[in-house]
Amino acid sequence: MTKKEIFINSAFKENAIWSQILGICSALAVTNLMMNSLVMGLGVIFTLALSSSTISLIRDLIPKRVRMMVQTLIIASYVIIVDLILKAYMPQMSKALGPYIGLIITNCIIMGRAEAFAGKNPPLDSMIDGIGAGVGYTVVLMVIATIRELFGFGSLFGIQILGEWFTRWSIMVMAPSAFFVLAVLIWIIHGPIAAKVGK
Amino acid sequence: MAEAKSLRERRFYPVLFMIIITVIFVGLLATFYQLTRERVETHRQMVFKTTILQLFELPTDDLQSTYDAYIQEKMLDGRLYYAAMDGDSLIGYCLPISGSGLWSTIHAMVAVSPQLDRIRKIEILEQNETPGLGGRITEEWFTGQFAGKMLVQSGTAVLFELIAEDEPAGPMQINQITGATASSKAVVDMLYKEMSGFQQTLIQGAAQ
């Protein structure tokens, strides 16, 4: 596979959310605001790129039996580094995201890519695969967040779009709505779109 | 024969590997922590001082000099509190309070009148409540409800009563956050506990 194919494969064909149904917990939790989703997505892309390439770099040294422990250790370290950098240089953002950053550790996509790709492929390919998976995740998050923020708050990226006449749908602000939006999204992709692309 | 087994086939290899990789990554984290510590700490102090000044509606443009001019740090019974002075007249007190929330400890700042009987304003500094639900305790509409409320009613501290989010609140009532009863209650409870304790120590201190 070429680098481009690796990227397209992990970002879209094997998209973590709609095709593997991984990382759903965070997709439900952070998507009521677009800004939160974007920063969460960037955090995941950064962590994925670093953890996938690191794991790939030492893949021949990792004893098979303890590989999960090693993966968790590496992922957790990078997440803490992201957290420290945000705290030191982007305190406002760090405050807004608070507990979400720590949640990146438990994002199954990262360990999923480590297991499925980084453990078997060279570092650069793994990094591209990680970035691809992160981008795929971020795209889905942004789509859900756009719908939820627009109907829940009447705004996009915090900028009011819909006027006073608009009655906010409180359900969109709460987590259950993400289930509905995500389900409809997965249905559209697996139904009409897959039929067109000819999956 | 002794050469037959390579290091990686040895039984202790996984243990050795884990130890080495843990040391490397913990070292990396410690380095990052040290590098960012000072910045994080300076920023935390700044936020802290800004919050205190805002609680007394003082300007925050020239943070350090305004802080030095108006705020005095005091100790009482091993706990730190702050007195805001405008020249010789006391504007009010401000003290850090904390209590257990749903997931972790909530830290807040509360400013009270010189007689300790009325809340000027409260501000939540740190919390880890459920985002979107309990996390809303930091929002202005929730904390703003406490401003101007009486803390003491006929000699005893007031425990605010929680009522539904959209009902009109009386002087001893607070609108709770729908879906976050535990977090709302945590704020009200810690205010009651900490403030009645502070009132007592300050009264005792004054009597001595």
mmCIF file of N, CA, C and O in Angstrom, chain A residues 54 58 60-63 66 69-70 73-74 77-78 80-81 84-85 87-89 91-92 95 99-100, chain B residues 8 13-14 17-18 21-22 25 28-29 32-33 35-36 39-40 43 123-125 128-129 131-133:
data_model
loop_
_atom_site.group_PDB
_atom_site.id
_atom_site.type_symbol
_atom_site.label_atom_id
_atom_site.label_comp_id
_atom_site.label_asym_id
_atom_site.label_seq_id
_atom_site.Cartn_x
_atom_site.Cartn_y
_atom_site.Cartn_z
ATOM 1 N N THR A 54 5.669 5.316 17.965
ATOM 2 C CA THR A 54 6.543 4.791 19.021
ATOM 3 C C THR A 54 6.395 3.273 19.142
ATOM 4 O O THR A 54 7.392 2.549 19.220
ATOM 5 N N ILE A 58 9.380 0.220 18.365
ATOM 6 C CA ILE A 58 9.907 -0.806 19.271
ATOM 7 C C ILE A 58 9.121 -2.109 19.147
ATOM 8 O O ILE A 58 9.180 -2.963 20.027
ATOM 9 N N ASP A 60 9.482 -4.825 17.525
ATOM 10 C CA ASP A 60 10.194 -6.102 17.577
ATOM 11 C C ASP A 60 10.731 -6.412 18.972
ATOM 12 O O ASP A 60 11.096 -7.543 19.267
ATOM 13 N N LEU A 61 10.800 -5.392 19.800
ATOM 14 C CA LEU A 61 11.353 -5.592 21.145
ATOM 15 C C LEU A 61 10.265 -5.950 22.153
ATOM 16 O O LEU A 61 10.540 -6.536 23.192
ATOM 17 N N ILE A 62 9.014 -5.540 21.859
ATOM 18 C CA ILE A 62 7.935 -5.743 22.826
ATOM 19 C C ILE A 62 7.611 -7.234 22.947
ATOM 20 O O ILE A 62 7.268 -7.870 21.957
ATOM 21 N N PRO A 63 7.729 -7.792 24.150
ATOM 22 C CA PRO A 63 7.336 -9.188 24.330
ATOM 23 C C PRO A 63 5.832 -9.310 24.097
ATOM 24 O O PRO A 63 5.063 -8.484 24.601
ATOM 25 N N VAL A 66 3.182 -9.078 27.066
ATOM 26 C CA VAL A 66 2.931 -7.847 27.831
ATOM 27 C C VAL A 66 2.667 -6.657 26.909
ATOM 28 O O VAL A 66 2.747 -5.519 27.331
ATOM 29 N N MET A 69 0.154 -3.941 28.062
ATOM 30 C CA MET A 69 0.657 -3.073 29.132
ATOM 31 C C MET A 69 1.554 -1.989 28.542
ATOM 32 O O MET A 69 1.474 -0.820 28.921
ATOM 33 N N VAL A 70 2.416 -2.406 27.619
ATOM 34 C CA VAL A 70 3.336 -1.453 27.004
ATOM 35 C C VAL A 70 2.554 -0.389 26.235
ATOM 36 O O VAL A 70 2.818 0.811 26.360
ATOM 37 N N LEU A 73 0.911 2.044 28.594
ATOM 38 C CA LEU A 73 1.917 2.924 29.195
ATOM 39 C C LEU A 73 2.305 4.043 28.229
ATOM 40 O O LEU A 73 2.337 5.224 28.599
ATOM 41 N N ILE A 74 2.560 3.675 26.988
ATOM 42 C CA ILE A 74 2.979 4.660 25.992
ATOM 43 C C ILE A 74 1.867 5.660 25.710
ATOM 44 O O ILE A 74 2.086 6.881 25.717
ATOM 45 N N SER A 77 1.342 8.030 28.629
ATOM 46 C CA SER A 77 2.408 9.035 28.732
ATOM 47 C C SER A 77 2.162 10.192 27.767
ATOM 48 O O SER A 77 2.273 11.359 28.143
ATOM 49 N N TYR A 78 1.823 9.855 26.526
ATOM 50 C CA TYR A 78 1.600 10.929 25.554
ATOM 51 C C TYR A 78 0.387 11.781 25.910
ATOM 52 O O TYR A 78 0.388 12.992 25.716
ATOM 53 N N ILE A 80 -0.687 12.438 28.901
ATOM 54 C CA ILE A 80 -0.306 13.325 30.000
ATOM 55 C C ILE A 80 0.528 14.493 29.458
ATOM 56 O O ILE A 80 0.381 15.640 29.892
ATOM 57 N N ILE A 81 1.366 14.201 28.468
ATOM 58 C CA ILE A 81 2.163 15.277 27.871
ATOM 59 C C ILE A 81 1.241 16.302 27.191
ATOM 60 O O ILE A 81 1.402 17.512 27.378
ATOM 61 N N LEU A 84 -0.259 18.385 29.898
ATOM 62 C CA LEU A 84 0.686 19.351 30.476
ATOM 63 C C LEU A 84 0.905 20.534 29.534
ATOM 64 O O LEU A 84 0.928 21.691 29.972
ATOM 65 N N ILE A 85 1.032 20.237 28.240
ATOM 66 C CA ILE A 85 1.253 21.316 27.273
ATOM 67 C C ILE A 85 0.050 22.252 27.241
ATOM 68 O O ILE A 85 0.199 23.480 27.275
ATOM 69 N N LYS A 87 -2.105 22.751 29.638
ATOM 70 C CA LYS A 87 -2.155 23.486 30.912
ATOM 71 C C LYS A 87 -1.187 24.652 30.906
ATOM 72 O O LYS A 87 -1.489 25.723 31.412
ATOM 73 N N ALA A 88 0.004 24.442 30.328
ATOM 74 C CA ALA A 88 1.035 25.472 30.385
ATOM 75 C C ALA A 88 0.827 26.544 29.327
ATOM 76 O O ALA A 88 1.054 27.721 29.583
ATOM 77 N N TYR A 89 0.413 26.149 28.123
ATOM 78 C CA TYR A 89 0.385 27.116 27.030
ATOM 79 C C TYR A 89 -1.011 27.498 26.562
ATOM 80 O O TYR A 89 -1.180 28.527 25.921
ATOM 81 N N PRO A 91 -4.101 27.573 28.721
ATOM 82 C CA PRO A 91 -4.868 27.310 29.943
ATOM 83 C C PRO A 91 -6.380 27.400 29.760
ATOM 84 O O PRO A 91 -7.126 26.640 30.379
ATOM 85 N N GLN A 92 -6.839 28.325 28.891
ATOM 86 C CA GLN A 92 -8.289 28.460 28.689
ATOM 87 C C GLN A 92 -8.871 27.174 28.115
ATOM 88 O O GLN A 92 -9.885 26.669 28.568
ATOM 89 N N LYS A 95 -8.926 24.389 30.552
ATOM 90 C CA LYS A 95 -10.032 24.492 31.494
ATOM 91 C C LYS A 95 -11.332 24.023 30.853
ATOM 92 O O LYS A 95 -12.123 23.314 31.467
ATOM 93 N N PRO A 99 -11.720 17.250 32.041
ATOM 94 C CA PRO A 99 -11.616 15.796 32.136
ATOM 95 C C PRO A 99 -11.533 15.083 30.790
ATOM 96 O O PRO A 99 -11.094 13.943 30.729
ATOM 97 N N TYR A 100 -11.944 15.745 29.696
ATOM 98 C CA TYR A 100 -11.941 15.050 28.402
ATOM 99 C C TYR A 100 -10.553 14.608 27.974
ATOM 100 O O TYR A 100 -10.394 13.572 27.329
ATOM 101 N N ARG B 8 16.081 -12.356 24.483
ATOM 102 C CA ARG B 8 14.649 -12.174 24.305
ATOM 103 C C ARG B 8 13.828 -13.428 24.526
ATOM 104 O O ARG B 8 12.605 -13.368 24.607
ATOM 105 N N TYR B 13 12.747 -11.733 30.487
ATOM 106 C CA TYR B 13 12.805 -10.634 29.511
ATOM 107 C C TYR B 13 11.595 -9.688 29.578
ATOM 108 O O TYR B 13 11.789 -8.465 29.615
ATOM 109 N N PRO B 14 10.352 -10.212 29.610
ATOM 110 C CA PRO B 14 9.209 -9.291 29.709
ATOM 111 C C PRO B 14 9.287 -8.369 30.923
ATOM 112 O O PRO B 14 8.963 -7.181 30.830
ATOM 113 N N PHE B 17 11.969 -5.796 30.291
ATOM 114 C CA PHE B 17 11.488 -4.856 29.289
ATOM 115 C C PHE B 17 10.527 -3.845 29.901
ATOM 116 O O PHE B 17 10.635 -2.641 29.683
ATOM 117 N N MET B 18 9.584 -4.349 30.697
ATOM 118 C CA MET B 18 8.605 -3.474 31.356
ATOM 119 C C MET B 18 9.310 -2.459 32.247
ATOM 120 O O MET B 18 8.947 -1.278 32.266
ATOM 121 N N ILE B 21 11.155 0.185 30.040
ATOM 122 C CA ILE B 21 10.268 1.111 29.331
ATOM 123 C C ILE B 21 9.519 2.023 30.302
ATOM 124 O O ILE B 21 9.282 3.199 30.023
ATOM 125 N N THR B 22 9.201 1.488 31.488
ATOM 126 C CA THR B 22 8.547 2.328 32.494
ATOM 127 C C THR B 22 9.483 3.449 32.935
ATOM 128 O O THR B 22 9.083 4.609 33.021
ATOM 129 N N PHE B 25 9.691 6.130 30.163
ATOM 130 C CA PHE B 25 8.526 6.995 30.010
ATOM 131 C C PHE B 25 8.234 7.835 31.244
ATOM 132 O O PHE B 25 7.806 8.977 31.128
ATOM 133 N N LEU B 28 10.546 10.679 31.017
ATOM 134 C CA LEU B 28 10.061 11.634 30.027
ATOM 135 C C LEU B 28 8.979 12.535 30.628
ATOM 136 O O LEU B 28 8.997 13.762 30.485
ATOM 137 N N LEU B 29 8.055 11.906 31.341
ATOM 138 C CA LEU B 29 6.961 12.660 31.956
ATOM 139 C C LEU B 29 7.484 13.612 33.016
ATOM 140 O O LEU B 29 7.050 14.758 33.101
ATOM 141 N N PHE B 32 8.953 16.637 31.357
ATOM 142 C CA PHE B 32 7.899 17.538 30.879
ATOM 143 C C PHE B 32 7.243 18.282 32.032
ATOM 144 O O PHE B 32 6.947 19.461 31.937
ATOM 145 N N TYR B 33 7.025 17.555 33.108
ATOM 146 C CA TYR B 33 6.388 18.169 34.271
ATOM 147 C C TYR B 33 7.250 19.305 34.805
ATOM 148 O O TYR B 33 6.767 20.398 35.079
ATOM 149 N N LEU B 35 9.505 20.990 33.198
ATOM 150 C CA LEU B 35 9.587 22.079 32.226
ATOM 151 C C LEU B 35 8.365 22.986 32.282
ATOM 152 O O LEU B 35 8.472 24.188 32.077
ATOM 153 N N THR B 36 7.195 22.398 32.538
ATOM 154 C CA THR B 36 5.972 23.207 32.489
ATOM 155 C C THR B 36 5.529 23.682 33.869
ATOM 156 O O THR B 36 4.647 24.509 33.967
ATOM 157 N N ARG B 39 5.439 27.537 34.677
ATOM 158 C CA ARG B 39 4.395 28.220 33.900
ATOM 159 C C ARG B 39 3.005 27.930 34.440
ATOM 160 O O ARG B 39 2.182 28.826 34.584
ATOM 161 N N VAL B 40 2.762 26.645 34.729
ATOM 162 C CA VAL B 40 1.456 26.248 35.242
ATOM 163 C C VAL B 40 1.194 26.930 36.577
ATOM 164 O O VAL B 40 0.111 27.457 36.830
ATOM 165 N N HIS B 43 0.589 30.677 36.253
ATOM 166 C CA HIS B 43 -0.742 30.888 35.715
ATOM 167 C C HIS B 43 -1.814 30.653 36.776
ATOM 168 O O HIS B 43 -2.771 31.398 36.893
ATOM 169 N N GLU B 123 -17.369 31.787 43.366
ATOM 170 C CA GLU B 123 -16.758 31.402 42.090
ATOM 171 C C GLU B 123 -16.184 29.995 42.258
ATOM 172 O O GLU B 123 -15.466 29.724 43.216
ATOM 173 N N ILE B 124 -16.516 29.095 41.341
ATOM 174 C CA ILE B 124 -15.970 27.736 41.413
ATOM 175 C C ILE B 124 -14.603 27.727 40.724
ATOM 176 O O ILE B 124 -14.486 28.145 39.572
ATOM 177 N N LEU B 125 -13.584 27.308 41.451
ATOM 178 C CA LEU B 125 -12.228 27.325 40.883
ATOM 179 C C LEU B 125 -11.889 26.023 40.179
ATOM 180 O O LEU B 125 -11.341 26.010 39.097
ATOM 181 N N ASN B 128 -14.538 18.593 38.874
ATOM 182 C CA ASN B 128 -14.481 17.525 37.885
ATOM 183 C C ASN B 128 -15.837 16.841 37.777
ATOM 184 O O ASN B 128 -15.922 15.631 37.630
ATOM 185 N N GLU B 129 -16.883 17.652 37.860
ATOM 186 C CA GLU B 129 -18.230 17.082 37.764
ATOM 187 C C GLU B 129 -18.506 16.655 36.322
ATOM 188 O O GLU B 129 -17.760 17.013 35.416
ATOM 189 N N PRO B 131 -19.291 16.657 32.731
ATOM 190 C CA PRO B 131 -19.392 17.779 31.796
ATOM 191 C C PRO B 131 -20.809 17.896 31.246
ATOM 192 O O PRO B 131 -21.440 16.896 30.923
ATOM 193 N N GLY B 132 -21.302 19.111 31.156
ATOM 194 C CA GLY B 132 -22.637 19.333 30.601
ATOM 195 C C GLY B 132 -23.759 19.186 31.606
ATOM 196 O O GLY B 132 -24.835 19.696 31.417
ATOM 197 N N LEU B 133 -23.496 18.461 32.701
ATOM 198 C CA LEU B 133 -24.519 18.346 33.749
ATOM 199 C C LEU B 133 -24.000 19.022 35.013
ATOM 200 O O LEU B 133 -24.201 20.200 35.208
#
